[in-house]
Short mmCIF file of C-alpha atoms in Angstrom, two decimals:
data_model
loop_
_atom_site.label_atom_id
_atom_site.label_comp_id
_atom_site.label_asym_id
_atom_site.label_seq_id
_atom_site.Cartn_x
_atom_site.Cartn_y
_atom_site.Cartn_z
CA MET Z 1 39.36 -14.96 1.98
CA ALA Z 2 42.62 -15.37 3.85
CA THR Z 3 42.21 -14.92 7.58
CA SER Z 4 44.68 -14.33 10.34
CA THR Z 5 45.60 -17.37 12.39
CA THR Z 6 44.34 -15.51 15.46
CA THR Z 7 40.82 -16.52 14.37
CA LEU Z 8 41.71 -20.19 14.75
CA VAL Z 9 41.67 -22.30 17.88
CA PRO Z 10 45.24 -22.47 19.19
CA GLY Z 11 46.87 -25.82 18.55
CA ALA Z 12 44.71 -26.58 15.49
CA GLY Z 13 47.64 -26.86 13.16
CA SER Z 14 48.00 -23.16 12.45
CA PRO Z 15 51.38 -21.63 11.50
CA SER Z 16 53.47 -20.11 14.23
CA LYS Z 17 51.81 -17.28 16.11
CA THR Z 18 55.03 -15.28 16.13
CA SER Z 19 55.26 -14.96 12.33
CA HIS Z 20 51.61 -14.05 11.94
CA SER Z 21 51.72 -11.61 14.86
CA HIS Z 22 54.48 -9.78 13.03
CA THR Z 23 52.36 -9.75 9.85
CA ASP Z 24 49.30 -8.56 11.78
CA GLU Z 25 51.27 -5.79 13.45
CA SER Z 26 52.60 -4.55 10.10
CA PHE Z 27 49.11 -4.67 8.60
CA VAL Z 28 47.58 -2.67 11.46
CA GLN Z 29 50.43 -0.15 11.45
CA GLU Z 30 49.99 0.44 7.73
CA PHE Z 31 46.22 0.78 8.17
CA LEU Z 32 46.62 3.36 10.93
CA HIS Z 33 49.20 5.23 8.88
CA THR Z 34 46.82 5.37 5.91
CA HIS Z 35 43.82 6.31 8.06
CA SER Z 36 45.41 8.83 10.39
CA ASP Z 37 42.07 9.99 11.85
CA VAL Z 38 41.45 6.60 13.47
CA GLN Z 39 41.85 6.68 17.24
CA PHE Z 40 39.73 3.70 18.30
CA ILE Z 41 39.19 0.19 16.97
CA ARG Z 42 36.01 -1.70 17.72
CA PHE Z 43 36.42 -5.43 18.29
CA GLN Z 44 33.06 -6.59 16.91
CA TRP Z 45 30.99 -9.76 16.73
CA VAL Z 46 27.38 -10.65 15.92
CA ASP Z 47 25.69 -12.73 18.61
CA LEU Z 48 23.17 -15.54 18.19
CA SER Z 49 20.32 -13.02 18.39
CA GLY Z 50 21.73 -11.24 15.33
CA ILE Z 51 22.77 -8.21 17.40
CA LEU Z 52 26.05 -6.45 16.62
CA ARG Z 53 28.14 -6.04 19.76
CA ALA Z 54 31.58 -4.56 20.32
CA ARG Z 55 34.29 -3.45 22.70
CA CYS Z 56 36.20 -0.28 21.82
CA LEU Z 57 39.99 -0.13 22.15
CA PRO Z 58 42.39 2.78 21.77
CA GLU Z 59 44.47 2.17 18.67
CA SER Z 60 47.60 1.72 20.84
CA HIS Z 61 46.04 -1.21 22.71
CA ALA Z 62 44.74 -2.79 19.50
CA LEU Z 63 48.21 -2.50 17.98
CA LYS Z 64 49.72 -4.17 21.04
CA LEU Z 65 47.32 -7.12 20.68
CA ALA Z 66 48.24 -7.40 17.00
CA ARG Z 67 51.92 -7.38 17.96
CA THR Z 68 51.60 -10.09 20.62
CA GLY Z 69 48.97 -12.18 18.85
CA GLN Z 70 46.81 -12.19 21.97
CA PRO Z 71 43.01 -12.15 21.90
CA LEU Z 72 40.86 -9.69 23.82
CA ARG Z 73 39.44 -11.47 26.87
CA CYS Z 74 35.97 -10.74 28.20
CA GLY Z 75 33.26 -12.35 30.30
CA PRO Z 76 31.40 -15.40 28.93
CA ILE Z 77 28.42 -13.34 27.80
CA THR Z 78 29.25 -12.62 24.15
CA VAL Z 79 26.50 -14.77 22.62
CA HIS Z 80 24.30 -15.31 25.69
CA ALA Z 81 22.69 -11.86 25.93
CA LEU Z 82 19.16 -11.70 24.51
CA ALA Z 83 17.24 -9.08 22.56
CA ASP Z 84 15.28 -7.95 25.64
CA ASN Z 85 18.60 -7.18 27.38
CA SER Z 86 18.34 -10.19 29.68
CA VAL Z 87 20.73 -13.15 29.57
CA MET Z 88 20.35 -16.89 29.21
CA PRO Z 89 19.47 -18.58 32.52
CA ASP Z 90 22.44 -20.97 32.21
CA LEU Z 91 24.98 -18.19 31.70
CA PRO Z 92 28.39 -19.42 32.92
CA ARG Z 93 29.46 -17.77 36.17
CA SER Z 94 33.17 -18.22 35.49
CA GLY Z 95 35.42 -18.58 32.50
CA VAL Z 96 36.30 -16.31 29.59
CA HIS Z 97 35.39 -15.63 26.01
CA GLU Z 98 38.27 -14.65 23.77
CA LEU Z 99 37.78 -12.28 20.87
CA HIS Z 100 40.17 -13.25 18.09
CA PRO Z 101 40.35 -10.41 15.52
CA ASP Z 102 40.51 -11.19 11.82
CA TRP Z 103 42.73 -8.25 10.91
CA ALA Z 104 41.94 -8.73 7.21
CA SER Z 105 38.46 -7.41 8.05
CA LEU Z 106 39.73 -4.13 9.54
CA ARG Z 107 37.78 -1.26 7.99
CA THR Z 108 36.87 2.38 8.66
CA LEU Z 109 33.31 3.33 9.65
CA GLY Z 110 32.70 6.55 7.72
CA SER Z 111 33.41 10.25 7.91
CA GLY Z 112 32.68 13.03 10.38
CA SER Z 113 32.52 11.83 13.97
CA SER Z 114 32.78 8.24 12.70
CA ALA Z 115 36.20 8.87 11.17
CA VAL Z 116 37.90 8.24 14.52
CA TYR Z 117 36.61 4.63 14.52
CA ALA Z 118 37.60 1.51 12.66
CA ALA Z 119 36.22 -1.96 13.25
CA VAL Z 120 37.57 -5.48 13.04
CA MET Z 121 35.36 -8.59 13.05
CA CYS Z 122 36.20 -11.21 15.65
CA SER Z 123 35.74 -14.91 16.15
CA ILE Z 124 34.87 -16.19 19.62
CA VAL Z 125 36.60 -18.91 21.59
CA GLU Z 126 35.10 -20.04 24.90
CA ARG Z 127 37.18 -21.35 27.82
CA LEU Z 128 35.24 -22.61 30.84
CA PRO Z 129 36.61 -24.24 34.03
CA PRO Z 130 34.12 -27.17 33.88
CA ASN Z 131 35.65 -28.04 30.50
CA GLY Z 132 39.21 -27.73 31.74
CA ASN Z 133 39.50 -24.30 30.06
CA ARG Z 134 39.89 -26.06 26.72
CA PRO Z 135 39.29 -23.77 23.72
CA ASP Z 136 35.81 -24.22 22.25
CA SER Z 137 34.80 -22.32 19.13
CA SER Z 138 31.46 -24.09 18.65
CA ILE Z 139 29.57 -21.05 19.98
CA CYS Z 140 30.91 -18.81 17.19
CA PRO Z 141 28.78 -18.19 14.06
CA ARG Z 142 31.75 -16.75 12.17
CA THR Z 143 33.76 -19.89 12.83
CA ALA Z 144 30.84 -22.02 11.63
CA LEU Z 145 30.94 -20.19 8.29
CA THR Z 146 34.73 -20.60 8.09
CA LYS Z 147 34.41 -24.36 8.62
CA ILE Z 148 31.70 -24.91 6.02
CA LEU Z 149 33.60 -22.90 3.39
CA HIS Z 150 36.72 -24.95 4.08
CA LEU Z 151 34.75 -28.21 3.81
CA ALA Z 152 33.14 -27.16 0.52
CA LEU Z 153 36.51 -26.37 -1.02
CA GLN Z 154 38.43 -29.34 0.33
CA GLN Z 155 35.83 -32.05 -0.26
CA TRP Z 156 34.08 -30.92 -3.46
CA GLY Z 157 36.23 -28.12 -4.85
CA VAL Z 158 33.26 -25.75 -4.55
CA GLN Z 159 33.60 -22.01 -3.96
CA PHE Z 160 30.93 -19.35 -3.55
CA LEU Z 161 30.19 -15.69 -4.17
CA VAL Z 162 27.54 -13.92 -2.10
CA GLY Z 163 25.69 -10.64 -2.52
CA PHE Z 164 22.98 -8.93 -0.48
CA GLU Z 165 20.05 -6.63 -1.21
CA VAL Z 166 19.53 -4.30 1.75
CA GLU Z 167 15.96 -3.03 2.04
CA LEU Z 168 15.44 -0.18 4.50
CA VAL Z 169 13.00 2.49 5.64
CA ILE Z 170 13.94 5.85 7.18
CA LEU Z 171 11.69 6.52 10.16
CA ARG Z 172 10.76 9.46 12.35
CA ASP Z 173 9.13 9.25 15.78
CA ASN Z 174 5.38 9.48 15.64
CA LYS Z 175 4.77 12.76 17.49
CA ASP Z 176 1.24 13.27 16.23
CA LYS Z 177 -0.62 15.15 18.98
CA ASN Z 178 -3.70 13.09 18.13
CA LYS Z 179 -1.82 9.82 18.45
CA MET Z 180 -3.93 7.14 20.11
CA ASP Z 181 -3.09 3.92 21.89
CA GLY Z 182 -2.19 1.35 19.30
CA ASP Z 183 -0.86 3.86 16.79
CA PRO Z 184 2.64 3.01 15.57
CA PRO Z 185 5.56 4.61 17.47
CA PHE Z 186 7.34 5.30 14.17
CA VAL Z 187 6.23 6.50 10.74
CA PRO Z 188 8.16 6.57 7.46
CA LEU Z 189 9.85 9.87 6.72
CA CYS Z 190 9.06 9.39 3.03
CA SER Z 191 5.50 8.70 1.94
CA GLY Z 192 6.01 8.93 -1.80
CA PRO Z 193 5.35 6.26 -4.41
CA GLY Z 194 7.62 3.26 -4.79
CA HIS Z 195 8.64 0.77 -7.49
CA TYR Z 196 11.61 2.74 -8.88
CA CYS Z 197 9.48 5.91 -9.07
CA VAL Z 198 11.62 8.98 -9.75
CA ALA Z 199 9.09 11.19 -7.92
CA SER Z 200 10.25 9.71 -4.61
CA THR Z 201 13.88 10.62 -5.35
CA ARG Z 202 12.83 14.25 -4.78
CA ASP Z 203 11.70 13.48 -1.25
CA PRO Z 204 14.09 14.65 1.51
CA ALA Z 205 14.38 11.09 2.77
CA PHE Z 206 15.96 10.02 -0.52
CA HIS Z 207 18.67 12.63 -0.04
CA TYR Z 208 19.56 10.92 3.23
CA LEU Z 209 19.76 7.62 1.35
CA GLN Z 210 22.02 9.27 -1.22
CA GLU Z 211 24.26 10.54 1.60
CA CYS Z 212 24.42 7.00 2.98
CA VAL Z 213 25.46 5.58 -0.38
CA SER Z 214 28.14 8.25 -0.78
CA GLU Z 215 29.48 7.34 2.67
CA LEU Z 216 29.56 3.67 1.72
CA ILE Z 217 31.32 4.24 -1.59
CA ASN Z 218 33.87 6.58 -0.01
CA ALA Z 219 34.56 3.87 2.57
CA GLY Z 220 35.24 1.33 -0.17
CA VAL Z 221 31.95 -0.58 -0.15
CA GLY Z 222 30.97 -2.07 -3.49
CA VAL Z 223 27.50 -0.72 -4.31
CA HIS Z 224 25.73 -2.29 -7.29
CA ASP Z 225 22.82 0.19 -7.35
CA PHE Z 226 20.27 1.93 -5.12
CA HIS Z 227 16.65 2.83 -5.74
CA VAL Z 228 13.15 3.37 -4.42
CA GLU Z 229 11.63 0.00 -3.54
CA GLY Z 230 8.15 -1.15 -2.63
CA THR Z 231 5.82 1.44 -1.15
CA LEU Z 232 5.66 4.05 1.60
CA GLY Z 233 9.28 5.08 1.86
CA GLN Z 234 11.13 1.81 1.35
CA PHE Z 235 14.54 1.95 -0.34
CA GLU Z 236 17.04 -0.66 -1.46
CA ILE Z 237 20.83 -0.77 -1.75
CA ALA Z 238 22.20 -3.75 -3.68
CA LEU Z 239 25.77 -4.72 -2.83
CA MET Z 240 28.36 -6.19 -5.19
CA PRO Z 241 29.14 -9.91 -4.78
CA LEU Z 242 32.13 -11.00 -2.70
CA PRO Z 243 33.50 -14.23 -1.23
CA PRO Z 244 31.13 -15.24 1.59
CA MET Z 245 33.10 -14.11 4.63
CA GLN Z 246 33.96 -10.77 3.08
CA ALA Z 247 30.35 -10.33 1.97
CA VAL Z 248 28.95 -10.79 5.48
CA ASP Z 249 31.66 -8.65 7.06
CA GLU Z 250 30.75 -5.89 4.61
CA LEU Z 251 27.02 -6.33 5.25
CA VAL Z 252 27.57 -5.83 8.99
CA ARG Z 253 29.51 -2.66 8.23
CA VAL Z 254 26.81 -1.40 5.85
CA HIS Z 255 24.04 -1.85 8.44
CA ASP Z 256 26.08 0.03 11.02
CA MET Z 257 26.99 2.88 8.70
CA LEU Z 258 23.40 3.29 7.46
CA LYS Z 259 22.09 3.68 11.01
CA THR Z 260 24.91 6.04 11.99
CA THR Z 261 24.60 8.27 8.93
CA VAL Z 262 20.81 8.64 9.15
CA GLY Z 263 21.01 9.04 12.92
CA ARG Z 264 23.07 12.21 12.51
CA HIS Z 265 19.93 13.87 11.14
CA GLY Z 266 17.73 12.77 14.04
CA TYR Z 267 16.03 9.94 12.15
CA THR Z 268 16.31 6.16 12.23
CA ALA Z 269 17.25 3.81 9.41
CA THR Z 270 15.71 0.41 9.95
CA MET Z 271 15.91 -2.90 8.14
CA VAL Z 272 13.40 -4.69 10.42
CA PRO Z 273 11.17 -7.20 8.61
CA LYS Z 274 7.87 -5.62 9.64
CA LEU Z 275 6.49 -2.74 11.69
CA PRO Z 276 2.90 -1.71 12.41
CA GLY Z 277 1.68 0.83 9.89
CA LEU Z 278 4.04 -0.34 7.15
CA ARG Z 279 2.23 -2.27 4.44
CA GLN Z 280 5.32 -3.95 3.08
CA GLY Z 281 7.99 -5.77 5.01
CA SER Z 282 11.73 -5.39 4.46
CA GLY Z 283 13.73 -8.40 3.45
CA GLU Z 284 17.43 -8.94 2.91
CA HIS Z 285 17.66 -11.22 -0.08
CA ILE Z 286 20.78 -13.38 -0.30
CA HIS Z 287 22.40 -14.07 -3.67
CA VAL Z 288 24.50 -17.24 -3.71
CA SER Z 289 26.60 -18.39 -6.67
CA LEU Z 290 28.62 -21.58 -6.69
CA ALA Z 291 31.46 -22.65 -8.95
CA PRO Z 292 31.87 -25.01 -10.64
CA THR Z 293 28.18 -25.33 -11.52
CA GLU Z 294 28.17 -29.09 -12.11
CA HIS Z 295 26.71 -29.64 -8.61
CA GLU Z 296 24.00 -26.99 -8.89
CA GLU Z 297 20.95 -29.30 -8.99
CA HIS Z 298 22.13 -31.36 -6.00
CA PHE Z 299 22.92 -28.16 -4.10
CA LEU Z 300 19.51 -26.68 -4.83
CA ALA Z 301 17.76 -29.95 -3.90
CA GLY Z 302 19.51 -29.99 -0.50
CA LEU Z 303 18.71 -26.34 0.11
CA LEU Z 304 15.02 -26.77 -0.68
CA ARG Z 305 14.72 -29.91 1.43
CA HIS Z 306 15.82 -28.04 4.56
CA LEU Z 307 14.49 -24.57 3.68
CA PRO Z 308 11.41 -24.57 5.98
CA GLY Z 309 13.67 -25.19 8.99
CA LEU Z 310 16.33 -22.78 7.74
CA CYS Z 311 13.73 -20.02 8.05
CA ALA Z 312 14.31 -20.12 11.83
CA VAL Z 313 17.85 -18.86 11.12
CA THR Z 314 17.22 -16.60 8.13
CA MET Z 315 14.01 -15.09 9.62
CA PRO Z 316 14.61 -15.38 13.38
CA TYR Z 317 11.86 -13.24 14.96
CA THR Z 318 8.07 -13.30 15.13
CA GLN Z 319 7.89 -10.15 12.98
CA SER Z 320 9.70 -11.97 10.18
CA TYR Z 321 6.70 -14.17 9.39
CA SER Z 322 4.46 -11.34 8.27
CA ARG Z 323 6.57 -11.44 5.09
CA ILE Z 324 5.50 -14.98 4.15
CA GLY Z 325 3.75 -14.57 0.80
CA LYS Z 326 4.28 -13.94 -2.87
CA LEU Z 327 6.64 -11.14 -3.90
CA GLU Z 328 8.19 -11.17 -0.42
CA ALA Z 329 9.57 -14.32 1.26
CA GLY Z 330 7.57 -16.81 -0.81
CA GLU Z 331 4.92 -19.27 0.39
CA CYS Z 332 6.57 -22.66 -0.19
CA ALA Z 333 10.04 -24.17 -0.33
CA ASP Z 334 10.08 -23.90 -4.11
CA TRP Z 335 12.16 -22.32 -6.86
CA GLY Z 336 11.65 -20.65 -10.22
CA THR Z 337 13.68 -19.10 -12.98
CA GLU Z 338 13.47 -15.31 -12.62
CA ASN Z 339 10.36 -15.82 -10.48
CA ARG Z 340 9.90 -13.44 -7.55
CA ASP Z 341 6.82 -15.20 -6.18
CA VAL Z 342 8.88 -18.10 -4.86
CA ALA Z 343 11.36 -18.53 -2.01
CA VAL Z 344 14.37 -19.24 -4.26
CA ARG Z 345 14.72 -17.38 -7.55
CA LYS Z 346 17.12 -18.86 -10.07
CA VAL Z 347 18.99 -16.00 -11.72
CA GLU Z 348 21.28 -18.05 -13.94
CA CYS Z 349 23.17 -21.31 -13.86
CA GLY Z 350 24.53 -21.81 -10.32
CA HIS Z 351 23.18 -18.43 -9.10
CA TRP Z 352 20.13 -18.13 -6.83
CA GLU Z 353 18.43 -15.41 -4.84
CA ILE Z 354 17.14 -16.65 -1.48
CA ARG Z 355 14.19 -14.42 -0.61
CA CYS Z 356 13.10 -15.85 2.76
CA ALA Z 357 15.68 -13.87 4.75
CA ASP Z 358 15.78 -10.54 6.55
CA ALA Z 359 18.19 -8.24 8.36
CA SER Z 360 17.45 -9.59 11.85
CA ALA Z 361 19.40 -12.77 11.01
CA ASN Z 362 22.94 -13.46 12.08
CA MET Z 363 24.15 -13.73 8.49
CA TYR Z 364 27.28 -15.68 9.40
CA LEU Z 365 25.12 -18.44 10.85
CA ALA Z 366 22.38 -18.06 8.22
CA LEU Z 367 24.84 -18.42 5.36
CA ALA Z 368 26.68 -21.27 7.06
CA THR Z 369 23.39 -23.14 7.47
CA ILE Z 370 22.25 -22.43 3.89
CA LEU Z 371 25.54 -23.73 2.52
CA ALA Z 372 25.43 -26.74 4.83
CA ALA Z 373 21.99 -27.71 3.48
CA GLY Z 374 23.20 -27.35 -0.11
CA LEU Z 375 26.36 -29.35 0.58
CA LEU Z 376 24.25 -32.13 2.09
CA GLY Z 377 22.47 -32.27 -1.25
CA ILE Z 378 25.82 -32.59 -3.04
CA GLN Z 379 27.09 -35.17 -0.56
CA GLU Z 380 23.97 -37.32 -0.93
CA ARG Z 381 23.56 -36.56 -4.65
CA GLN Z 382 19.96 -35.59 -4.04
CA PRO Z 383 17.92 -35.35 -7.23
CA LEU Z 384 16.05 -32.11 -7.89
CA ARG Z 385 12.46 -33.32 -7.96
CA LEU Z 386 10.76 -29.97 -7.47
CA PRO Z 387 9.88 -28.47 -10.85
CA ASP Z 388 10.71 -24.95 -11.94
CA ALA Z 389 7.72 -22.89 -10.77
CA SER Z 390 8.20 -20.65 -13.79
CA ALA Z 391 7.78 -23.53 -16.23
CA SER Z 392 4.52 -24.28 -17.97
CA ALA Z 393 2.58 -27.43 -17.11
CA SER Z 394 3.61 -29.00 -20.41
CA SER Z 395 7.33 -28.42 -19.85
CA VAL Z 396 7.10 -30.02 -16.41
CA SER Z 397 5.16 -33.01 -17.70
CA ASP Z 398 7.71 -33.79 -20.39
CA GLY Z 399 10.47 -34.05 -17.77
CA SER Z 400 12.37 -30.89 -18.64
CA HIS Z 401 13.88 -28.42 -16.12
CA GLY Z 402 15.78 -31.15 -14.28
CA THR Z 403 12.79 -33.25 -13.15
CA ASP Z 404 11.43 -36.66 -14.03
CA ALA Z 405 7.74 -36.58 -14.89
CA GLY Z 406 6.97 -39.56 -12.67
CA SER Z 407 8.80 -38.25 -9.61
CA VAL Z 408 7.81 -34.59 -9.37
CA GLU Z 409 7.34 -33.52 -5.75
CA VAL Z 410 5.03 -30.95 -4.23
CA PRO Z 411 6.93 -28.21 -2.36
CA GLU Z 412 6.57 -28.01 1.40
CA LYS Z 413 4.93 -24.87 2.74
CA LEU Z 414 7.12 -22.39 4.58
CA PRO Z 415 6.31 -22.04 8.30
CA ARG Z 416 3.84 -19.32 9.21
CA THR Z 417 5.24 -18.66 12.69
CA PHE Z 418 8.70 -18.51 14.21
CA GLY Z 419 7.74 -21.25 16.66
CA ASP Z 420 6.90 -23.60 13.79
CA ALA Z 421 10.15 -22.74 12.04
CA LEU Z 422 12.15 -23.42 15.18
CA GLN Z 423 10.56 -26.87 15.53
CA LEU Z 424 11.44 -27.67 11.92
CA LEU Z 425 15.02 -26.48 12.45
CA GLN Z 426 15.31 -28.63 15.57
CA ALA Z 427 14.31 -31.67 13.50
CA SER Z 428 17.06 -30.84 10.97
CA VAL Z 429 19.76 -30.22 13.58
CA PRO Z 430 21.24 -33.77 13.54
CA ARG Z 431 21.90 -33.72 9.78
CA LEU Z 432 22.92 -30.08 9.52
CA GLY Z 433 25.01 -30.27 12.68
CA GLU Z 434 26.91 -33.22 11.25
CA ILE Z 435 28.12 -31.26 8.24
CA LEU Z 436 28.61 -28.05 10.25
CA GLN Z 437 30.90 -30.10 12.49
CA ASP Z 438 29.67 -28.68 15.79
CA ASP Z 439 26.55 -28.13 17.90
CA ILE Z 440 26.03 -24.42 17.24
CA LEU Z 441 22.50 -25.01 15.91
CA SER Z 442 21.49 -26.80 19.13
CA ARG Z 443 22.79 -23.82 21.11
CA TYR Z 444 20.94 -21.48 18.76
CA VAL Z 445 17.62 -23.31 19.15
CA ALA Z 446 17.93 -23.28 22.95
CA LEU Z 447 18.68 -19.55 23.01
CA LYS Z 448 15.88 -18.60 20.63
CA GLN Z 449 13.35 -20.63 22.61
CA VAL Z 450 14.14 -18.59 25.72
CA GLU Z 451 14.38 -15.29 23.87
CA SER Z 452 11.09 -15.63 21.96
CA ALA Z 453 9.25 -16.47 25.20
CA ARG Z 454 10.66 -13.38 26.91
CA LEU Z 455 9.86 -11.08 24.00
CA ALA Z 456 6.29 -12.40 24.02
CA GLU Z 457 5.92 -11.01 27.56
CA LEU Z 458 6.66 -7.44 26.42
CA ASP Z 459 4.09 -5.03 24.98
CA GLN Z 460 4.23 -4.58 21.22
CA GLU Z 461 5.58 -1.02 21.23
CA GLU Z 462 8.52 -2.06 23.40
CA VAL Z 463 9.31 -4.94 21.06
CA ASP Z 464 9.05 -2.64 18.04
CA ARG Z 465 11.47 -0.17 19.60
CA LEU Z 466 13.95 -2.94 20.36
CA MET Z 467 13.75 -4.24 16.81
CA VAL Z 468 14.25 -0.78 15.31
CA THR Z 469 17.18 -0.12 17.66
CA PHE Z 470 19.01 -3.33 16.79
CA PHE Z 471 18.03 -3.86 13.15
#
């Protein structure tokens, strides 16, 4: 996806700011002309905790920034605020973070009261006095994804398509007069059967889902299909594949619009991985396709080698690990053709579904890290020694499915706790950081260590409410 030069670090060989500022201004003017209801533009980013944050600008101010090519300056807190609403202890006391809008990502946010808002995704550049106010984009997950996509194309001629499956539950507050301590603060609005069951489409909650999908389609989102999923009121919306940056930008927009649309009715849409009282967790499966497919086995080998540590990025909260198991996130770092018991399902040549992921992840960073692991496999020409879990014992023993009979490996188990996953990620940081070309994973590990300790000090209901609010 072509991005505006305002997302790049100044002086990094980008074309002249003047020419692109003129292009940006024309683009924004045309957008505002087409969407005459828009009065405000949110400058948005997703922080290292996976939380969507924004500053809202009148359209006149946003247009001025597009005209001048200037970023929006704010305090150095953009990625240092934690899920419990505290901040990192080493938060810089001076300096600025610049929000550089990618105007190609400018989109509306729905109808009704939302029609007055549009949103543009931003990259973050840090300038701190101790570093001579030099621009530093190594704190920015979106920039990390940009870099890895550029590396894949330039070094190996590899491009990707990405799609997401959004699992969600519509909740109401638990106002049962007989509610006791320990009872869940939320209950599903729909309690009908799951597994594509048409009976549940007659439940009022499904009509709210249908309204959400209509909002998404009217806003230009590519919806593949939607249906009843799992049990006890879980639904799924599958999105059409897009180039990676566009896919994540759209996913952020979808999450926001789902919560806003359902919220108008006094209920809460949540994509959190697990809540008390819900038998089944919600995942956010990631479909990744690469082209050309000649590197697919090396890519898959690299992905599987690092997958246990990647879980700390794709499943970044304690609640995420209740999904470890068959038919959810998988149990081991293994793969299988059209097999939903494993962590990585092969759909077709060069196309995989990564199941050990959920909506609490910063998907820019998660996808950047997934691609980095796969590209390490290509770079090192790693052989795929893990057999297809869907194959019979005889087909594995005769060396088919890309494995040599004498060198078949046993898959590593996925971590059962977030703390274990974080330790595994930390061990992988030197190799992954090398191909990511910055130290964002080290920053991520440090932040999540502090954040997880602080969340552990809260009572469970408070944590649940935070998770439902954010995700």
